[in-house]
Every structure is written in C-alpha cells, then in structure tokens.
C-alpha cells in the first residue's frame, strides 16, 4: 500500500453510547457485533449473521459531508465491519435505558407484552427507536414499516405493533389534542427525570466539521487491508493500483460471500462516506443517480420526484419503487448502495431487471478514462459483468418515460417483505398511434430468476416491434417468453413450472395495466371490471385486532395480566443468555468438524493442519470419550434409545454429523481451523424423503397400530354407527413438509470443569436440564451427581432444545475434561439448522367412509409415515401423538391406523410445538375437505356435524368430558360473522377474476400429558426467608412462554403476598433433581402443582401460628415462625393422576384433559402470482381459567403465527443429490414477519370454563393453538377452489402442506400454468426437494 501514500492508522476509534472505544490494530474482518460483545455490550444479539433477523440491530450516527449534518440509521451489526465505524457513533440497547429506568420505547414494548423469550427484543426496540429518531412525526404505517427487517418467533408480532403504535403521531396538534393526557407521543429523548439518551459526541462533531472531505486512511492486520478513500478521485487511484480490491459500502453482499462462501479479499475499499457519489441529479431527459446512493435514499428521492414531476415521466421511477420496496429489510436498505446491487449481478436482483427494461445507462470510470454501458450489455454471465478490474461504477442514468411509454415491475417471493425473489420482472412498452391503432414502437422485457443473470427477452421484443397492441398479440408472446428463458427441469433454484408460469402471468398483468392506462384516452381498451383487481398488488392495511379475556377480580396474583417477569431486562438487553455470560478464566472455544457427505464410511480423519493453525489447542474426538465397557459405550447417546454416536467413528449418516471438535483460544480461530481438518470418505447411497424410504423399505423397527370398532374384532365395542352405514368412501394422499424451529438463539453451551472430584458445571440453552446432566455424566464416565446443569433462560425452544441440545453440551464436556479448561460454543444459524432437526414431515394414505349427510363412519390411515431422520430421537412419541390426533375434533366409530417411521439420511427430526399433533390434525382436515367436495357441501357443515360431544369416546378409548367444542364453534361463528362473510366472499369471487378470497371455520382438540407416563411428574423447592421474601425453584425452563412468571404468581397467590416478593433465579439440577423436559405444554400444570404442594406444606406448618396471631403481617408471621423453629422450606411434588394408556391393548387414559378451540380465517389470493394475504383471523380458545390471561393470549397468537408459517410459507428444501440443506438461514428459509400476520387478528379466551384437572382450573396453552394457524391454509384452499371453478375444474384437489405461493399458483391450473409444465426426464432430479 506504500504506493498510495495513504496514512496507515494503528487505532480504530468508535464511540458507543457516547463512550470512546479504541482498538489497536483492528482486524478488517471483524464485525461490529463481535467488537461490541467483546467490550461487554451483550444486549446486541447474534441471531443469524446474515442481516436477516434484525436481532443485532443498532443505530449508527454518521456525518454527511455533503449536507454537513449528522444522519442516523438502523444497521445490522452482524454485517457491518467494525472498521467501517471509525469516527462514528453507535447507539446500542444499553444506551437507551436500564431495567430500573426504562426509555419509553422500551417501556411500551414491555408493558404491551411484546417480549416473550426476549432474544429478538433488543433489535426490535432499536429499530423502533431509530424510526422515531429519524421521523419526528411517525405514523402507524411508518412504525409498521420500521420492523420489516426484524423477526420474532414467539409473540406473533401483534403486541409489539400495538405497543409501538402508541408512539405514533395521530396528526392532531399536540397542544389541543383531546387525548393528550393519555398519549405516549412526546419528547423521544426523555429518559427519566434528569437523564438523556447519549447524544452524538461533541468531539466527533468537531472532528468532522473541521474537514472538507472524509479522512483517507488504511487499517492493516494479518495481511488484510482496509482502505478508506476521501474522494472519488482517490477511489479511482486506489482501484488502479489494486484492481482486485473489493469495494464495499454496506457489506451486505460481501459479508455473505466471506461468511458462507469462504471468499477471501485481502484489500477492502470502504466507500460509505463518499457523499459526492450519493446524489441524484435531475437532467433534461432523465436522472443521474450516484452509484453509492443507498436503496433507502433512492426510495426517498424517487418518491419525491414521482410527486413533483409530470406523471408520465416517472412511470419508470415508480416501477423501481414497486420492486425495491420489498428489497431486504430496512437495515439493509439503509446501507446497501445501488452499485453493489448492480455489480453483484445477482440472477434474482430486484433492481437490475427494472434498469434493463428502462434502458438505463451506466457510467464507469477508471484513472485513465470513462465509459458508458447500456444495461442490456452489462451482464455477461453468472456473476460476470462488463467491468474491467480497475473500473468503478460511478453513476446510473435512468431516462424519463414518454407519454405513450408504459412501464411496470413485478416481484414474487416466498414472503412479501424482506425476501429474495423467486422471479422479478420489468416491462417497458412504447406505443405509437397510427390511425385507430396503437403500434408497438419499442419494447424491453427483462426478468430475474429465469436464468443466470437478468435477461431481456430478445425474441419476444423483436416479435412485438411493429405489431398492433392487442390481447391476441400478447397471447402470442407467452410461448416466445419461454423460448427466451428456457429453464430446464433441473435448473438451479427449482420451482420450474412456477417460475415459467410467473413469467407469463407478469406479462398478463402488464398488459392489463397498459390497457387500463390507454382506456383513459381510448375507451376501447377498458378492461372488464372483473379484471381490475389485478392492476395492483393486494394492499395490506394496518394491523389491528381485539384481545378478549377476563382478569380475575379476586384477591391474589393468579388470574392477573402481569407482565412477563423478565420483560424489563429483555427490553434493555440486560437479560443474560448463555453466550452473554462473561468469559471464564482460560476459557476456550470449540468448533464442530462435521460430515460433508450425507452417508458413507469414514476412511480417515487428519487434523494435523488444523492443529498447526493460529490459536488451536486441541482436536477432540471419540478417543477422548470415556472408554466402552461390556455393558455400555459412552459414545452412544440418544433421547430414548442409544442409537446415535456422539462423535462419528466409522460411519456418517447425515450431512453435518459431528466427527470431532477443534478447540482454540477464540471462535474465529476455532472455526477457521475446523475447515482444515481433512476427512476421507467412501460415499454410500442415501435416502432423504419418505417416498425414497418407502421404496427402499427403510424403516425403524418399532411400529404403532390403533384399531377400534369393526377393525378390532376382539373388542368391537358398541359403536353408534355400524361400519356398513358408510354408503360413500373417498381415498387420498396427504403430505406435509418439515418446519424449522428457528428459535432466535441458536444452541449454545458453556461447560466449566471443577477443580476437584471430577465436577462439571454446564450452562446450556436447553429445555431438558436433567437429560443434559445425565448424558454429560454418561460420556464422561462419571455419576450424575458430579454434574450440575444450569439454565437461566432460552432464546426460544419450541421443542428443538428438548433433546437435540444435548449432544453439543456432551461434546463440550468431553473437551473441557480433556483440557481442564472451560469450553464454549454457540452454533451459527446454518450449523443449527443443519444438525438440530425439524418438525417431522409426514405422508399418509387415507380412506374414509361416511353417510350421505357426511357423518363419519370409518377411517383407515394405512400407513402414516413420519420421516424420522437417521436416529429414533423422539420420533416414536411424535408418531404416537399424530395417530391420536388424526381425528382432530371429530368422532369416528371405526378406525384403523398403522404408523411407521422412515429411516433417512437427514439430521434426526425431533420435537416441535404440537409434537405430531398438528400433523395428525392436518390429515383430518384433508379428508374432511375430500368428503365435503365429494358431497358438494361446505366443509364447515361436515365439521360441525361430526364434532365430539360430551361423554363420547376417542379412537384411543378415552372418554372425554367437559367438551366445549360446540360452544366454541357457535360463539365464534356468531362473533366472527362467519355466515355473512362467507356470502360476501362468494360475491367477491363472482365479480373478481384474478383475485379470490377464501374463508374457513375450523376446530381443534389437543390432548395434554406426556404420552410417556413416567414424565408426568415434577418437583419444586420453596424457601421462605425471615424477612418474608420467597425464593423458589422448579424443574421447568423459561423459554419465553412465561412459565416462571406464572410460577411466581402461583406462589405469591398461595402465600397471599405481592408478586414482587417472590423470586426465581434459574433452573438447576442440584436444586430440583430428575426433572422432566419443559415440553408437552404441561410445565405449568406439573411445576405449578409441585410449587402449590410445597406452599401448602409450609402453610400447614404456619397454620397453628396464624390461628394464634390472626393480625400478624406475613413478615411478622414468618419471623415468629423462625423463632419458633418452624421449617420454612419445602420440597413439593406432583404427578398427574389416572394416566394408564397401553398401546398393546388400546386401553387406559392417554391424556389428562383436552384443550379446545376454533378459528375463523379469511384470506385473499392473487391467482396470477400465487401471493396471498391473511385478511382476518378470529380465534376462540377454551383454556380454562388462565393463570395469566395476557401471557396466554400471547401464547395463542405466537402459536397461531407459527402454525400459519408451517402451513403457508415455511418449507425446508434439501438437495436430492447431496443431502445438503439448501434453506439454511433467514435468507432462504422464511418464517412469518410483522406483515404476514392477519391484518385483523382477534383472539378471545372463552369465559366461565374451569378445568378441575390442573392448577387453579387452568389449561395448557403452549401447543393447542398451533393448529389454528393452519386455518390460513384451508382458507387459501377455499380461494383456490374458487379460481379452479372459473376454469371449469370442480371437486376435490390435493393441496400439500405448506400452501406456498408456488402451490397456490400452480393449483389454479389455468392455461399459463399448463404451458409451463416441465416434467423431469428419466433419471433426472430436481434442484431441491421437501423431505
């Protein structure tokens, strides 16, 4: 770098919350989040590492040299290089407030019950704060928009939005507004009585204002260079001397390349401060945009131009806005330069197809000259562009559109907001009036997602020139489009038929838009009223809804809507998760060496190169596990059966399977060295899907059967309907894909070896402390009592940390014992998704018999197949629960179900909210729809006819009592106005051709208890101290569901003391031993009863003293009891009574009780794109008398949203040739976002019901509402059916779960979809498959 004569800096200077941080010899590769967390700012969380979840959001304040002012924007700190923040100010969650003095932004999120597990909360708070900081008059719309780069897996988003909108400006004069006294809007910086949010540092302002342009400097470390030019001229000079240097502005693409593709760039040029290249100039014939303008600023400037210029001139600008408004999240748009988007040459770029269609011209410069390049000539191949290494893109010219030039742009993705495109397109068509005709003078159609780069359709464009614009001419273009973009059945990206269909559908949309515009000057082009809804995308209104519940009016804490006990700590970033814990002395970090194939023999493992790498301490493998003996092999583990190796030795059975660990002095060195371990394999054939396993007869040995009525001659019973009452039968296949847990905190563990007696302490993010304790002892060859597992909280679990969290802790324990030092690891998002398993995919063949009116008589599910993965894990219990729930809420007299587990070469699938129950209920709703379609009746009529009644018996021989299904149904049918709305939907569908609505009313019934009887027990400890304060411990873990809050309420209620007088620190196995996993939704039931038992013991001891001294306060009573030597500690215990089910005989009680609910959901679909929007959902749940109704409402909403995701947009995809999980991370795997929830979301807890089989007459709530979210899928199905009816297609059709945009569009089966059909040839495999 000497040739540049640029000052080399030795210090990086960043201000964080107005405090200066000095980094000596900064590393150009280090991210901002890494630096922040090293310096103790652990409130900023790492959720994905790719800018896709928003948990790492901070606010960055920088100086704009053009406008001479400080600007603020939200940033993903996981992508922002630390070096890019030199001389800038970073505000983290810690800078807003603390748990004892909340900032109002933190306060509204906490008090609105907007934080459950809390891991995503700091990022959400910072996004909201930044919006308010940069927008002095925020509206409810702008506040909703502020969250489009943030994800939450727990809450269902509604409470966050509801709280955040309290800070919006209603538009009234604040001085005279009638709601002034209750309004939250006001001085954003007001922090408390005397304190303020840390301001932009004065010394930074002084430093920047004395400079005329940014400072030029270089950072260098370990051969990596970070160059910060001061001007465009210096940038060009640097590029001339170092032509292969990588230019970065926001690092939103390069950061992904380095992290996930192992790209290496020794020289970075950071252009983020070059204001001179961020301007937009308005010229006579168009605009020139500086190449470094960010997407956010471009949106703002183009919006201003669209408002100020003649409308026809800005059609192209509007097309740009239409596509980029869904470009990534706000944090990405704030820093991503358009030059990066263009030069990256992504095949699925949102921007490039629009620029191609508009005839944009690029200006590129080098130190030796300037070139102009038309966008149609810029892309040369996959990620290849017409740019010399020494050249820099400096500006983009976009011409104004002419009066008869029409432009539009379209994009379709899995999820509308913050998602990469499946297909993008842009169209430009210039017409010329010749006589009575409008002739095509010129056209340019461009597509992304249809080839290796942004394509323009040469044949189609050539065909159109000179043609009279008409519908018939456009119809002739459809086959030409497919010739221009000849996707093969095996093309990368998959979804071939869908992509080809979209290409045609977008052209049809464009044609209709042009006709609509022309109709303003020529009435002959007026389109039919039924087609007008296609002119614009489905508009989403503001989220709103009503939450209905009754708080208890009785004294005591139970039944009160108390805010989550840790909410204040979560909104301030003070809540501690495993990776937030301070480093232990001499602590090491471990990185997993995982299999790179999905099935094969291990020939050799060579860690020698890794052991030479910087900072590496050791390689850990099977050789370091306790030795095997005649009775057991400590390397063999498993949730139920010991059928998994902790460290693979001779064989690997799925990609990512752990072979060993590299242990080093820090995470960076450990991960780099792990890639150097050489493993040689002999590959073997692999199976991934249920279908492949069935064909290969690859099953686990244990099967399950349930037979009742006529299918069980030995115990026929006395069914109300004989089997021959079934005068009709239908048969079909139902398939549902997997679902990734996507808890925001990935699996993490810290293992600390004791100094004596082989003691081991494990700090783990696990739902199962006891199993963690037991297997750590097992692999170390020591007794359980030498191991203590401690769990403070989890950043989400949902079943994914019930058993699959254990192997990581075990491996770290082996390393810690070997080295005598603490060892930590937190999985990256992609590691976690690859190895932790998912919800089980299911495949089932059903045959159903029913009467002429639709009364169910018989059900045969032979066979129900579940894809277990490579080991048993908890799959047998998942299969069992699916089989007990395949009736959903319907009585069926004669049942024959046969269940099998498919053995495949994917990571072992595991527990997930509902634990097989939702899959069973999905089978039920598929065959109920089949019956309804067969009989030509509304499915709601068939559902209502078959609802369980009190005293009826399930197919697993369990009588059910206190059934509130019909009451639920009737109340919701009325409150949701279902009948009238169903008629309105029919009318809407009659008058709209390309938009269809669907509505459904659907019940659920969920059984509560562990199906493994021995797990239905709990212990708890209660300590009353002499000052009257109480400390409790129980066996459950807090993962956002509010368990600890409810337990505190139960104890406070029992002792009749304030909630604040009871404290719970953490879950630990040396206080509560032999705990069951926090799972099956029964943790409140079990642990609450155990705590109640402990409280009753203490109260019984205090009773004589109370009777003698009725006027004593609690504190005086306790103090007196101590003086009287009365034991103020108690160990409580509870076991669920009467559970006795036997699978061999199909007799006994399976569950303690059932939770019931009904949902009504209405959706709208775009039949041309497959897009959908959930317009409204109403949910009514019977959950007894809630211990905390606000927390339970949150659980209902969160479960519903997860169920909606499972049934509509979430679908893991694997490579059928390698077994590689293609959908790793939020970039390719999409969970619902803030704007995916129902626009109107009404949730009510049924009044006046009690449950005598649970604590305080409550009912479990974690899992039962999940399947209510699937009502979205069946409402979509109803809408698709209306679209199919327009095509003359009647009757039943198969719709697999999830109902993705692809399945919606293709299921409409119009001519465009049929033309796009592209079958696989013999022996071919698609790019990706759902397993």
Coordinates of N, CA and C in Angstrom, one line a residue, residues 37 70 94 191 267 306 316 330 336 591 603 663 726 927 1097 1109 1116 1253 1306:
X37 N -19.7 -7.0 21.5 CA -19.9 -8.0 22.5 C -18.5 -8.3 23.3
X70 N -25.4 15.5 10.8 CA -25.4 14.1 11.4 C -26.7 13.4 10.9
X94 N -28.2 -0.8 25.3 CA -27.8 -0.4 26.6 C -27.8 1.1 26.8
X191 N -35.8 10.5 29.1 CA -35.3 9.2 29.6 C -35.8 9.0 31.0
X267 N -7.9 -7.0 0.2 CA -8.0 -5.5 0.2 C -9.4 -5.1 0.1
X306 N -41.5 11.5 -8.1 CA -42.8 11.0 -8.5 C -44.0 12.0 -8.1
X316 N -41.3 5.0 -14.9 CA -40.1 4.1 -14.7 C -39.6 4.2 -13.3
X330 N -35.1 -3.0 6.3 CA -34.8 -1.6 6.3 C -33.3 -1.4 6.7
X336 N -27.1 -0.4 1.9 CA -26.8 -1.0 0.6 C -26.8 0.0 -0.6
X591 N -15.2 -25.5 17.8 CA -16.0 -25.5 16.5 C -16.1 -27.0 16.1
X603 N -13.0 -43.1 6.1 CA -11.7 -43.8 5.8 C -10.6 -43.3 6.7
X663 N -10.7 -27.1 19.2 CA -10.7 -26.2 20.3 C -9.6 -25.2 20.2
X726 N -71.6 -46.6 6.2 CA -70.8 -45.8 5.3 C -71.3 -46.1 3.9
X927 N -59.0 -35.0 4.8 CA -60.1 -35.9 4.4 C -61.4 -35.3 4.7
X1097 N -47.5 -27.2 52.2 CA -46.7 -27.8 53.3 C -46.3 -26.7 54.3
X1109 N -52.3 -15.9 66.0 CA -52.0 -14.5 65.7 C -52.6 -14.0 64.4
X1116 N -44.2 -10.6 59.8 CA -44.1 -10.9 61.3 C -44.4 -12.4 61.5
X1253 N -58.7 -30.6 36.5 CA -57.5 -31.4 36.4 C -56.2 -30.7 36.3
X1306 N -49.8 -22.7 -9.0 CA -49.9 -23.9 -9.9 C -51.2 -24.6 -9.8

